[in-house]
PDB file of C-alpha atoms in Angstrom:
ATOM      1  CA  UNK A  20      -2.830 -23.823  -5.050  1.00  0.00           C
ATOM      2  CA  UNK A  21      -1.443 -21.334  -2.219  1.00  0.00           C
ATOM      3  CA  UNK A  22      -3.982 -19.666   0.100  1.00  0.00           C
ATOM      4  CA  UNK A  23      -4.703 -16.313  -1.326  1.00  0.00           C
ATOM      5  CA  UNK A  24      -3.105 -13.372   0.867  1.00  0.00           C
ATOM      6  CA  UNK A  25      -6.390 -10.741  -0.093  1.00  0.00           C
ATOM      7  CA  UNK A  26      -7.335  -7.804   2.457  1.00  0.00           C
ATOM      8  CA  UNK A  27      -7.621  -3.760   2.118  1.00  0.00           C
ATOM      9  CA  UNK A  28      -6.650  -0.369   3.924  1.00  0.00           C
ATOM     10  CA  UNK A  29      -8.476  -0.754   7.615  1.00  0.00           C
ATOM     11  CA  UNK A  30      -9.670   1.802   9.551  1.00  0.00           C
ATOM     12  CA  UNK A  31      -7.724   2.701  13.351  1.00  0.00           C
ATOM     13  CA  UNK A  32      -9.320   4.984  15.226  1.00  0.00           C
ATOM     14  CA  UNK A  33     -11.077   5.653  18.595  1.00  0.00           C
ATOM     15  CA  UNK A  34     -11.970   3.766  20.947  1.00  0.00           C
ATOM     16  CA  UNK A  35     -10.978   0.577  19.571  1.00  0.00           C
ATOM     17  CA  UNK A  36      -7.211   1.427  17.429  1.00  0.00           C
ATOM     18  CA  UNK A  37      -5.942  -1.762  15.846  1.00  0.00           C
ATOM     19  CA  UNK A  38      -8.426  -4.097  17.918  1.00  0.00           C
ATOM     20  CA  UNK A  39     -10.875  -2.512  15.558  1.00  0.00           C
ATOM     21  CA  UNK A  40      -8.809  -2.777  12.450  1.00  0.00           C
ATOM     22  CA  UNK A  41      -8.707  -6.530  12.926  1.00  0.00           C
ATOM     23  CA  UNK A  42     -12.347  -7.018  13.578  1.00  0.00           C
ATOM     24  CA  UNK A  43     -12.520  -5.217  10.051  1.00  0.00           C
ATOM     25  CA  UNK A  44     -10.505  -6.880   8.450  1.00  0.00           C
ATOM     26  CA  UNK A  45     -12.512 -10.153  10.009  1.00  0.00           C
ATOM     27  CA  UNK A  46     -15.991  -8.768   8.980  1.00  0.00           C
ATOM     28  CA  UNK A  47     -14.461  -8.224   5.136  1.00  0.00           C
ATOM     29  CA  UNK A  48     -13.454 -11.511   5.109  1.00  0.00           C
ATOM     30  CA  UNK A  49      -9.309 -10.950   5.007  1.00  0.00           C
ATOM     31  CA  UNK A  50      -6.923 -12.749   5.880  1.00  0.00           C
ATOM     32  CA  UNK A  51      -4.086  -9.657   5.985  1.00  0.00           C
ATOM     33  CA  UNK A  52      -4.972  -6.005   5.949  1.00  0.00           C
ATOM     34  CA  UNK A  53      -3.205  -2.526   5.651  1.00  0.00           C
ATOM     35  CA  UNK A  54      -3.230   0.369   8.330  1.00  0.00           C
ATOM     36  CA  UNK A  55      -2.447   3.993   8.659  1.00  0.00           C
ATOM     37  CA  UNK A  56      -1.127   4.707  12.341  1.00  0.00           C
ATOM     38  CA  UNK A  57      -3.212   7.444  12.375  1.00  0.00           C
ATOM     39  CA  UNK A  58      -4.354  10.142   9.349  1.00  0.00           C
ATOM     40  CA  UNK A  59      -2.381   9.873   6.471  1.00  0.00           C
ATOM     41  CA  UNK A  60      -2.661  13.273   5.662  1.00  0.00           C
ATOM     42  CA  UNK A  61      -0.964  14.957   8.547  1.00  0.00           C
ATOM     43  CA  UNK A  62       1.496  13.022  11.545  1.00  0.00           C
ATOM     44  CA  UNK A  63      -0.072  13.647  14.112  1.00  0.00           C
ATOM     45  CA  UNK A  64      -0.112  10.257  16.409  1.00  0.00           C
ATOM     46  CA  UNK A  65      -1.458   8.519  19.468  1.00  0.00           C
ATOM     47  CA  UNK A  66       0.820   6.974  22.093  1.00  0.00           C
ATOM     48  CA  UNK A  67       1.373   3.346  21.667  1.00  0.00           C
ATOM     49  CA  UNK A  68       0.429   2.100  24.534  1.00  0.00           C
ATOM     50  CA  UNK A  69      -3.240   3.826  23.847  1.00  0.00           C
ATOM     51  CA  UNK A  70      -3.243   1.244  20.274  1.00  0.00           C
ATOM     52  CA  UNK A  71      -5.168  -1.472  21.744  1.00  0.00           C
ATOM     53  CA  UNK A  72      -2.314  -3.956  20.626  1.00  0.00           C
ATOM     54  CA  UNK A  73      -2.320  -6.685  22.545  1.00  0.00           C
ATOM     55  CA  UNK A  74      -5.641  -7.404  22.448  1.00  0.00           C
ATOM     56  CA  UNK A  75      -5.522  -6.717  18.680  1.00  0.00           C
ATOM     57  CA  UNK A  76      -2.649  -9.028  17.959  1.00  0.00           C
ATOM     58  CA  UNK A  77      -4.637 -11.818  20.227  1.00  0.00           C
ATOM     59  CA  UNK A  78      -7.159 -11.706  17.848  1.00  0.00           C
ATOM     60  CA  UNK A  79      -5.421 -11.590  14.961  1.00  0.00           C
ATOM     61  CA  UNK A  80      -3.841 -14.749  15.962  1.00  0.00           C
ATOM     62  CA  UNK A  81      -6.824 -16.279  16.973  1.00  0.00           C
ATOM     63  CA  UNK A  82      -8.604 -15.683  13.181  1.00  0.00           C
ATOM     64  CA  UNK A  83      -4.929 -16.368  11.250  1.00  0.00           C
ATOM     65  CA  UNK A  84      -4.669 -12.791  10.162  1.00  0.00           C
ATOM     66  CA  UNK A  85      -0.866 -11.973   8.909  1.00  0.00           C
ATOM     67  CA  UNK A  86       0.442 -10.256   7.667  1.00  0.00           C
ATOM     68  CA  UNK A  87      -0.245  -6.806   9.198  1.00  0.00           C
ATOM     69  CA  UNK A  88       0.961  -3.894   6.576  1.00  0.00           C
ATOM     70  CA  UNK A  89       1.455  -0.218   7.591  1.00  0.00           C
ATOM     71  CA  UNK A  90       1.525   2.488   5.149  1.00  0.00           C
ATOM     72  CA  UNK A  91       3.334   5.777   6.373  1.00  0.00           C
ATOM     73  CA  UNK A  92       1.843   9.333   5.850  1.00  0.00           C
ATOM     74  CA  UNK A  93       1.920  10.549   1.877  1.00  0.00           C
ATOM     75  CA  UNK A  94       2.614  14.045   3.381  1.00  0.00           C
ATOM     76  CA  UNK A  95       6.218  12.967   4.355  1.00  0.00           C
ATOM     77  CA  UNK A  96       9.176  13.772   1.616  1.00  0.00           C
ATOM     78  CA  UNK A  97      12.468  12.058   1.882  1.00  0.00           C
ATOM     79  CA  UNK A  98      13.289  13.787  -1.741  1.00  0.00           C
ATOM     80  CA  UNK A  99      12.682  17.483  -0.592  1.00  0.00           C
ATOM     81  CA  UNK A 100      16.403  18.900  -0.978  1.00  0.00           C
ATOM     82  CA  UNK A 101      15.187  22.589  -0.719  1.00  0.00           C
ATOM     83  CA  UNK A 102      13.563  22.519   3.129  1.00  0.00           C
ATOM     84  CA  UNK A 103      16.246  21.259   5.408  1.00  0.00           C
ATOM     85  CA  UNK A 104      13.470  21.529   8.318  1.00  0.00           C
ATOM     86  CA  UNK A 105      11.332  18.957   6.238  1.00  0.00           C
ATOM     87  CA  UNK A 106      13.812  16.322   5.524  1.00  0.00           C
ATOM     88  CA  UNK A 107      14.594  16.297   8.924  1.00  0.00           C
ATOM     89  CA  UNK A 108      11.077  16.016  10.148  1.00  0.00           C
ATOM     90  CA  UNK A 109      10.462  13.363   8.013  1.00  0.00           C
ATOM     91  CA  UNK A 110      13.474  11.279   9.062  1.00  0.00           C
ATOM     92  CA  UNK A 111      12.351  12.158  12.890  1.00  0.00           C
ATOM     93  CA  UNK A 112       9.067  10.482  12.373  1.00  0.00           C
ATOM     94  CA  UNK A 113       9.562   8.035  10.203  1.00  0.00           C
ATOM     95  CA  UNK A 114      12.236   6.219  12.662  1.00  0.00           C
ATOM     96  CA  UNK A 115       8.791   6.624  15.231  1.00  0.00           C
ATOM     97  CA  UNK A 116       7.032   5.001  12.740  1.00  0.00           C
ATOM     98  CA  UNK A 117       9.279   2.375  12.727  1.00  0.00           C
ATOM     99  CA  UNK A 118       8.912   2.003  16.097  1.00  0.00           C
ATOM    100  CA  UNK A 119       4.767   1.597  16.201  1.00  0.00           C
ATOM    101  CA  UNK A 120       5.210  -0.932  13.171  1.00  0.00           C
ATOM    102  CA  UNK A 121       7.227  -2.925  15.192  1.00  0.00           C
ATOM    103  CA  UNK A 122       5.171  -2.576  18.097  1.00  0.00           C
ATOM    104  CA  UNK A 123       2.100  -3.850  15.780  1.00  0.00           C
ATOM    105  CA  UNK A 124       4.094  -6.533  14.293  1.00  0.00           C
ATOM    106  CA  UNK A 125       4.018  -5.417  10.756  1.00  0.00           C
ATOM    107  CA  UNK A 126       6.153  -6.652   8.421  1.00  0.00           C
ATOM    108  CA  UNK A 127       6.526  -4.158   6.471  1.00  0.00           C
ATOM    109  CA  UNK A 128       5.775  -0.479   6.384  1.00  0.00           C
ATOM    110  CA  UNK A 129       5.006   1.587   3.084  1.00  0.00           C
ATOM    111  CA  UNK A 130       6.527   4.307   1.933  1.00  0.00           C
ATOM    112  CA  UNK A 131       5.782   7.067  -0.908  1.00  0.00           C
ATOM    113  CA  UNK A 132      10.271   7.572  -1.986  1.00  0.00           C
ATOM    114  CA  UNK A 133       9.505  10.882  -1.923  1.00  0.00           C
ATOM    115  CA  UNK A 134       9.362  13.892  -4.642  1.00  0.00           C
ATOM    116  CA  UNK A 135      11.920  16.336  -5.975  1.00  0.00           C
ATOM    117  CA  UNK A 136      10.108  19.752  -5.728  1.00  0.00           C
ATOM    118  CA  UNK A 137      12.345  21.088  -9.006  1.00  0.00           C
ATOM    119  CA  UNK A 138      15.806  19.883  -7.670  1.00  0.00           C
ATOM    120  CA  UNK A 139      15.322  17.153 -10.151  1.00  0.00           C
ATOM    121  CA  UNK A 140      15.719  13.308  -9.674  1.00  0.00           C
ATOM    122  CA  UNK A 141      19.242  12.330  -9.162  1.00  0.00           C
ATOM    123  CA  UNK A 142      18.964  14.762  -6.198  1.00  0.00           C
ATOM    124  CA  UNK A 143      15.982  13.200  -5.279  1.00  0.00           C
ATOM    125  CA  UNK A 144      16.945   9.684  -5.141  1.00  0.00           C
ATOM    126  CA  UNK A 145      20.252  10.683  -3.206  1.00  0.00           C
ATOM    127  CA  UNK A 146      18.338  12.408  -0.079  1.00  0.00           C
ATOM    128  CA  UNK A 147      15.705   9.486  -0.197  1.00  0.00           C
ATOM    129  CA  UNK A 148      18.898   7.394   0.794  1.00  0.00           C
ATOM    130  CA  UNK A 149      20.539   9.549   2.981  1.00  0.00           C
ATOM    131  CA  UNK A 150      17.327   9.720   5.002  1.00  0.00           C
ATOM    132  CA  UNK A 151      16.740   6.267   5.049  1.00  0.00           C
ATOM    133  CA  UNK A 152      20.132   5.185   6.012  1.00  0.00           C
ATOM    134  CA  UNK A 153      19.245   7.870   9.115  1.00  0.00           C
ATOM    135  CA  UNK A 154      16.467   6.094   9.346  1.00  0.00           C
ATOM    136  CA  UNK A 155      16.723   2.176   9.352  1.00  0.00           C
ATOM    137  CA  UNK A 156      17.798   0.606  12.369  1.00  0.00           C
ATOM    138  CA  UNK A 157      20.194  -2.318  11.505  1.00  0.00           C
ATOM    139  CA  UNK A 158      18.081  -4.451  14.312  1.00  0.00           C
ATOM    140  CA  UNK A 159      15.304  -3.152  13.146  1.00  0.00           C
ATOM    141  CA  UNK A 160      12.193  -6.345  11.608  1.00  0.00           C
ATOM    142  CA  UNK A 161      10.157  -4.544   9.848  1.00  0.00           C
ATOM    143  CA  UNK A 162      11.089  -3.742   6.249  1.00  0.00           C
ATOM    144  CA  UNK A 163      10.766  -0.244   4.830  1.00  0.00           C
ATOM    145  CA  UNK A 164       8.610  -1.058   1.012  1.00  0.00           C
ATOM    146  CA  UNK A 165       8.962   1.541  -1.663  1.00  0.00           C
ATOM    147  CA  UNK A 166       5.633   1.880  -3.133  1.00  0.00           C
ATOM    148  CA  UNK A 167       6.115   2.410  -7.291  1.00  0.00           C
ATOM    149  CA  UNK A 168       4.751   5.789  -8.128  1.00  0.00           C
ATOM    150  CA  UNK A 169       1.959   6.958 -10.584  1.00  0.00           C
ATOM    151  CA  UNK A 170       4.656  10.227 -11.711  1.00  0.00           C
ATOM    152  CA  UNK A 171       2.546  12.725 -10.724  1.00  0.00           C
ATOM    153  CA  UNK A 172       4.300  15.870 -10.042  1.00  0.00           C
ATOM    154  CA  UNK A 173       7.753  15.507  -9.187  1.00  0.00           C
ATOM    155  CA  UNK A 174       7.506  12.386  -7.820  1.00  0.00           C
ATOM    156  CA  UNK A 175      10.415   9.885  -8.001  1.00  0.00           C
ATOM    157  CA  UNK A 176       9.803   5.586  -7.516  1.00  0.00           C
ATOM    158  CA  UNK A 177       8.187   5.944 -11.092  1.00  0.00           C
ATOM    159  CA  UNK A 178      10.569   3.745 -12.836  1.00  0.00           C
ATOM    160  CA  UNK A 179      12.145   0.276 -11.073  1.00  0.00           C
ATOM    161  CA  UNK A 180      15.397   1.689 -12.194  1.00  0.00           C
ATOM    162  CA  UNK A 181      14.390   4.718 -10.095  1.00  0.00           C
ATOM    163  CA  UNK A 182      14.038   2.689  -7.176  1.00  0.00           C
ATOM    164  CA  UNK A 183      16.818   0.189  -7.242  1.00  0.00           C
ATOM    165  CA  UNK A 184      19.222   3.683  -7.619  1.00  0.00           C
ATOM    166  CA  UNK A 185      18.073   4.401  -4.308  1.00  0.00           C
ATOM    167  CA  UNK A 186      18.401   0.888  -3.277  1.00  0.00           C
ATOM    168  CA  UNK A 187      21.497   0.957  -4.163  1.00  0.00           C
ATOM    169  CA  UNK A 188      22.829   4.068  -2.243  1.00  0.00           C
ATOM    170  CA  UNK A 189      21.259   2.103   1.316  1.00  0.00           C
ATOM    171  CA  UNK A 190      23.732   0.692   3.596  1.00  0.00           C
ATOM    172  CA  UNK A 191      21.710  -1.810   5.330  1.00  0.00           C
ATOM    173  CA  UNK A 192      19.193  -2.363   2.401  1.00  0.00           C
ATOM    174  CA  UNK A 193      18.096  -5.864   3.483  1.00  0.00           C
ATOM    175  CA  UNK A 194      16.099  -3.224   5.527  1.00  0.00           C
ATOM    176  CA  UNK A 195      14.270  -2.659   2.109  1.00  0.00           C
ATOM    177  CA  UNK A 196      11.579  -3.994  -0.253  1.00  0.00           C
ATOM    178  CA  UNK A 197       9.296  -3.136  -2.599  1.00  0.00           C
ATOM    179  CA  UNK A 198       4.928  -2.137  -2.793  1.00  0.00           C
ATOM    180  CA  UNK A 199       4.015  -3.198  -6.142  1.00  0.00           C
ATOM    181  CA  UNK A 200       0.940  -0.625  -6.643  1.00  0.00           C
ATOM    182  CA  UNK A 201      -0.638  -1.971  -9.751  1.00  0.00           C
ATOM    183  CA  UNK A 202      -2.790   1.695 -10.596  1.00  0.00           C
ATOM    184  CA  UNK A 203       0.691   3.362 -10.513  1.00  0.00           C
ATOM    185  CA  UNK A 204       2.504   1.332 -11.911  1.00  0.00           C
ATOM    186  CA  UNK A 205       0.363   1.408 -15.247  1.00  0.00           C
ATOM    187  CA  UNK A 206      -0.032   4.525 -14.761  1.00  0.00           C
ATOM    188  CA  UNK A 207       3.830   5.379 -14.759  1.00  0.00           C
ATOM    189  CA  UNK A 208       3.762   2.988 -18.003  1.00  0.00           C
ATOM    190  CA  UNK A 209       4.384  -0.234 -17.728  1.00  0.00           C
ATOM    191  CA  UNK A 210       1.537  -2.341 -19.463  1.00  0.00           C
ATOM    192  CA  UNK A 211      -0.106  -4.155 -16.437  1.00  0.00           C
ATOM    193  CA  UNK A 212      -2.774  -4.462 -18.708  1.00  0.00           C
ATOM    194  CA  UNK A 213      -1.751  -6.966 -21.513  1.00  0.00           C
ATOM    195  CA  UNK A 214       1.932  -7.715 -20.570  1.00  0.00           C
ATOM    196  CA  UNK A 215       1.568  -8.432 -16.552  1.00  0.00           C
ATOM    197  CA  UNK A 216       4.173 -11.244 -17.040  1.00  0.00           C
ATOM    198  CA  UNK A 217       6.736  -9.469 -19.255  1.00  0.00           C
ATOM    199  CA  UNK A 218       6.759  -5.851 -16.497  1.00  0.00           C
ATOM    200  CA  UNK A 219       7.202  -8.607 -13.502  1.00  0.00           C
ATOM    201  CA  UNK A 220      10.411 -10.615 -15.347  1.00  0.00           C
ATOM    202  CA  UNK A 221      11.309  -6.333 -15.769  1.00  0.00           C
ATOM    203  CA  UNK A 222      10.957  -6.315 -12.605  1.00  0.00           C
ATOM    204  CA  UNK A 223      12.724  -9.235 -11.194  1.00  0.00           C
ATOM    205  CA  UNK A 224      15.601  -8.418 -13.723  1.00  0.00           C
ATOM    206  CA  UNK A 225      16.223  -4.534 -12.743  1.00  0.00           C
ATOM    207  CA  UNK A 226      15.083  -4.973  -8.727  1.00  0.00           C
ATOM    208  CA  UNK A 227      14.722  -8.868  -8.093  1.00  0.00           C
ATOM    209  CA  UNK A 228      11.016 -10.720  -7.268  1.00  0.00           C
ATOM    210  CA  UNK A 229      12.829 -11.360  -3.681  1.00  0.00           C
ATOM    211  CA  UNK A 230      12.236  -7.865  -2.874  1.00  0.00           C
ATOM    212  CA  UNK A 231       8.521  -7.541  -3.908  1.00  0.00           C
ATOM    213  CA  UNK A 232       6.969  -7.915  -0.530  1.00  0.00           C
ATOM    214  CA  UNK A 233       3.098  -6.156  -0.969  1.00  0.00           C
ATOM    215  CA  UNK A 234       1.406  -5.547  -3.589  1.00  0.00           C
ATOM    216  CA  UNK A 235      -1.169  -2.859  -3.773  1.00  0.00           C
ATOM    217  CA  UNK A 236      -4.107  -4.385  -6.235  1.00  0.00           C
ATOM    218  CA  UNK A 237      -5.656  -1.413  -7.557  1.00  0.00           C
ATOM    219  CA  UNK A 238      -7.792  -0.617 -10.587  1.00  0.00           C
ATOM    220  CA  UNK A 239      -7.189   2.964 -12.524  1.00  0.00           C
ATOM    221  CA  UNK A 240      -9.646   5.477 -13.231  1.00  0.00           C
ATOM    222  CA  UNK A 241      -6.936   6.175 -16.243  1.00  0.00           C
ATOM    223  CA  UNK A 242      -5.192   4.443 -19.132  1.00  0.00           C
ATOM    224  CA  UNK A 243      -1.334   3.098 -19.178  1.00  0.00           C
ATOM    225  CA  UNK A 244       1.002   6.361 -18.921  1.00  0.00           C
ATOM    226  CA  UNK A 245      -1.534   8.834 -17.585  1.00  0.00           C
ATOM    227  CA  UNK A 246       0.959  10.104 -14.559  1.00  0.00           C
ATOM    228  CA  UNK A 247      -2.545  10.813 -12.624  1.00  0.00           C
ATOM    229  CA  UNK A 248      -2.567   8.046  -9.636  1.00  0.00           C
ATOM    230  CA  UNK A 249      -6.443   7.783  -9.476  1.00  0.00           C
ATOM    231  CA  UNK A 250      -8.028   4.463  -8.001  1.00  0.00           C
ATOM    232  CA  UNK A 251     -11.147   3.096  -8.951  1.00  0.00           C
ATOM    233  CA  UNK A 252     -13.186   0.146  -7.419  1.00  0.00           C
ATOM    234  CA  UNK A 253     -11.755  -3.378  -8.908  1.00  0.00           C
ATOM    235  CA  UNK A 254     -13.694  -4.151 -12.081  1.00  0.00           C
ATOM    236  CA  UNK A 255     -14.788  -0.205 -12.693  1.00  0.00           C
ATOM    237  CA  UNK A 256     -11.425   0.732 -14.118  1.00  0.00           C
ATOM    238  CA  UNK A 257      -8.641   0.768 -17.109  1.00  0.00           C
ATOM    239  CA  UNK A 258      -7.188  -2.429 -15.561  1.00  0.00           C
ATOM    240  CA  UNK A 259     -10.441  -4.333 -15.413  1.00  0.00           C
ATOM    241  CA  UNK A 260     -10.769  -7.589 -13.248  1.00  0.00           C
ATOM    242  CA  UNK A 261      -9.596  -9.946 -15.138  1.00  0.00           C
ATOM    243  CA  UNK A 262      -6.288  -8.391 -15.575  1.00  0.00           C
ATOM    244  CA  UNK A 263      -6.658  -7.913 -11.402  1.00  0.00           C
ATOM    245  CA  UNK A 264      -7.603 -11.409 -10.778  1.00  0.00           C
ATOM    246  CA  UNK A 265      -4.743 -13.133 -12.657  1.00  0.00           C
ATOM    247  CA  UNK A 266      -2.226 -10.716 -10.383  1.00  0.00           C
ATOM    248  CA  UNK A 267      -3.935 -11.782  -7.235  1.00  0.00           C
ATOM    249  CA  UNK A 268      -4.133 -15.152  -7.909  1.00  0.00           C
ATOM    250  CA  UNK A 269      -0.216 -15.793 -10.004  1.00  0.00           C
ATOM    251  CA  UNK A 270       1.989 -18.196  -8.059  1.00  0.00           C
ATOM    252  CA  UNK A 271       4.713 -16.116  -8.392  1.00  0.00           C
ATOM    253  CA  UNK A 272       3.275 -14.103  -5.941  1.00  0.00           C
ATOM    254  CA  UNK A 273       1.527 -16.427  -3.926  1.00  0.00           C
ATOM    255  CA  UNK A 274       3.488 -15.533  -0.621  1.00  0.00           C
ATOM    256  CA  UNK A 275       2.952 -11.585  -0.928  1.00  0.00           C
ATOM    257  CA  UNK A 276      -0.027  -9.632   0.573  1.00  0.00           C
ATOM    258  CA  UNK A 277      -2.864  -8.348  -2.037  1.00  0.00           C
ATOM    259  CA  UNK A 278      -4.196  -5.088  -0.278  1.00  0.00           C
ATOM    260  CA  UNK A 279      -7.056  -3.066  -1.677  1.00  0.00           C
ATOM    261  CA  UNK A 280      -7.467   0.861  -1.862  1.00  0.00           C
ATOM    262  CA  UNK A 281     -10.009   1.446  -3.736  1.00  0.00           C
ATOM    263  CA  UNK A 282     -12.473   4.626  -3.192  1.00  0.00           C
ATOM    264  CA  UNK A 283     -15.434   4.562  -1.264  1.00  0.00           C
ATOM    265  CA  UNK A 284     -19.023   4.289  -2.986  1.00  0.00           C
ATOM    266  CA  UNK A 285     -22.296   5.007  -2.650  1.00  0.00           C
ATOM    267  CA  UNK A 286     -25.285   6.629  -4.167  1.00  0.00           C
ATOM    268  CA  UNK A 287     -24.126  10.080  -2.727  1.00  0.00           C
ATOM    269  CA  UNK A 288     -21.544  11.810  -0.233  1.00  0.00           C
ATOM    270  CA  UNK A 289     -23.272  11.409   2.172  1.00  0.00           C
ATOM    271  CA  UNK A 290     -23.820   7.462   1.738  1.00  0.00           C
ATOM    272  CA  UNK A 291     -20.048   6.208   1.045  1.00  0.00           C
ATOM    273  CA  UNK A 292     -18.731   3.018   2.775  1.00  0.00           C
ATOM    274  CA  UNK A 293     -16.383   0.359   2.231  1.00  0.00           C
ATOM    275  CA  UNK A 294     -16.590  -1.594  -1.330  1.00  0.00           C
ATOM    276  CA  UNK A 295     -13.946  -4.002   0.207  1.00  0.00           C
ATOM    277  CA  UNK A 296     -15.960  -6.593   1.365  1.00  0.00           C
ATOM    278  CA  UNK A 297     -17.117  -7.630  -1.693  1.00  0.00           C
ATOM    279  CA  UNK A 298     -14.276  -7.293  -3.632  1.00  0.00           C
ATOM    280  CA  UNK A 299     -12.794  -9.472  -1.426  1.00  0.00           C
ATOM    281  CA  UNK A 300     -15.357 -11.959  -2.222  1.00  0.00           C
ATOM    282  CA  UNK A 301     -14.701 -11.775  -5.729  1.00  0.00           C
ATOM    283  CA  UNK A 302     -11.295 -12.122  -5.868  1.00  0.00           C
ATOM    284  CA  UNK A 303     -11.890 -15.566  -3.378  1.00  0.00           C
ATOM    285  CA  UNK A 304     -14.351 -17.021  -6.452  1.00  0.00           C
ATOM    286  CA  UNK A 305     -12.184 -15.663  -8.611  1.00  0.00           C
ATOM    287  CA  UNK A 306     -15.289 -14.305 -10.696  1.00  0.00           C
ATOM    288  CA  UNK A 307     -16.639 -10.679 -11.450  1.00  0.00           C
ATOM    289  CA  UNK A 308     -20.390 -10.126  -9.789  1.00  0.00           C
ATOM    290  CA  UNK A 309     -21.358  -7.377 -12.456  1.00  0.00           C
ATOM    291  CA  UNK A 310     -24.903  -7.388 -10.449  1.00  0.00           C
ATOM    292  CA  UNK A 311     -23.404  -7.276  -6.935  1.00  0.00           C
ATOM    293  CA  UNK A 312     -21.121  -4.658  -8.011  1.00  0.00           C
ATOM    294  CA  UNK A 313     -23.758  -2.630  -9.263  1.00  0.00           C
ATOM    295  CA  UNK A 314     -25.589  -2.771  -6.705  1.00  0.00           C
ATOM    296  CA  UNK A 315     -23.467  -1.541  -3.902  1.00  0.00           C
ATOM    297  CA  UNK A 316     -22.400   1.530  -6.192  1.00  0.00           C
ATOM    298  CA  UNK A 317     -25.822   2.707  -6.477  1.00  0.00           C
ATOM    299  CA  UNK A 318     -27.765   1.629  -3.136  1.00  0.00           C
ATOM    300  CA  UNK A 319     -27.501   1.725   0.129  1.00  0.00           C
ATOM    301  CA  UNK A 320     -25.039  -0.809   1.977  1.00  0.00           C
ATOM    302  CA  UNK A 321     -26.159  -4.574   2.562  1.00  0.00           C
ATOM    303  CA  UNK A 322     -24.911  -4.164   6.488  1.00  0.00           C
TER     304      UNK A 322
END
């Protein structure tokens, strides 16, 4: 059986950047991990040279940590036809962002497609590729991966026809792959649930399996087709763990990156951390811990 590929969304911040995210990642027990270049709810960015990459990379090395995953700002839109000013921002720093990635050594880098704000989806799915064809960088090694989407709002990516239109319109799209996000994508619909085996041969018929290059293993705090994108600790949701485990573990992802993003817990605001490590742990034995899982929602953390 193939190593698993299991890690979750890091932290990089002060002082440490992505030295820090990899000693993370190291005291959750991954093997691969996912970072934000810097808040993922605004763009506002460090130099690179102030990341703390080489040292971070050395250890990374060291501990056999690959691959490294950024995820791009959600406050970004590609699909916004109606604001000139932010289509072009986005563009502007999302070739910067292709730039850090690279300078991290991610493989690939995350991407929300984008929403429609009321011009409607064809529109959409056109200005997603016609920024991303200003965006990619034919030398570029990183791979841009459009996550699937939940369908909240206007967003577009909620359907794998969806994103192999835009796929499609993409001059250099060997530039391009797909974030398998399994809270949206039963969310949008497709029965993760009961059928995970019948929505990847969808999948692999409308897009290709080639493409799929992360996936994010979420539970859902809702049922198949809610449209609400709303994670919930593995075990705790709609999905459930077994359903979870049996994506994490299938061979016919064995070479793709499992990355975690579910919420923080704890007994109050106040008290929230990480539930990461331990569902790390699970997914290694391959077994639920109902009482260890309990316990970290309600008390305080073990370290």
């Amino acid at each position: 059986m193939s190593q698993l590929l299991i890690g979750s969304h890091v932290s990089m911040k002060m002082p440490k950047q992505f030295l820090g995210s990899v000693e993370q990642a190291l005291d959750f027990g991954e093997n691969t991990f996912m970072i934000y270049t810097g808040a993922p709810q605004n763009t506002r960015r460090k130099p690179i040279e102030e990341l703390k990459i080489t040292e971070g990379k050395a250890l990374a090395k060291k501990n056999s940590i690959s691959p490294v995953v950024v995820h791009a700002p959600y406050v970004v839109n590609l699909g916004n036809t109606t604001k000139p000013e932010s289509f072009e921002f986005a563009v502007a720093f999302l070739r910067e962002e292709v730039k850090r990635a690279e300078a991290l050594g991610a493989t690939q880098i995350v991407l929300h497609p984008g929403a429609h704000v009321g011009a409607g989806e064809e529109a959409a799915i056109a200005q997603i590729a016609k920024g991303l064809n200003q965006i990619i960088d034919p030398d570029q090694n990183v791979q841009i991966a459009l996550e699937t989407m939940a369908g909240k709002g206007t967003e577009v990516g909620t359907s794998f026809e969806q994103l192999k239109a835009i796929i499609d319109q993409v001059d250099h799209d060997e530039k391009l792959s797909v974030c398998f996000d399994t809270c949206h994508t039963s969310d949008a619909g497709y029965d993760i649930k009961t059928d995970f085996n019948g929505v990847l041969d969808h999948f692999d018929e409308v897009i290709g399996l080639n493409r799929l290059k992360v996936v994010h293993l979420n539970d859902s705090k809702n049922e198949q087709g809610a449209h609400k994108d709303r994670h919930e600790v593995i075990g705790y949701g709609f999905l459930g763990f077994d359903v979870l485990n049996e994506i994490a573990h299938s061979e016919r992802l064995a070479t793709v990156p499992k990355i975690m993003e579910t919420p923080f817990v704890g007994p109050d605001k106040k008290h929230q951390y990480s539930p990461h490590p331990y569902e790390v742990a699970m997914f290694k034995a391959g077994q639920f811990n109902e009482n260890l899982m309990d316990d970290i929602l309600n008390q305080a953390p073990i370290k």
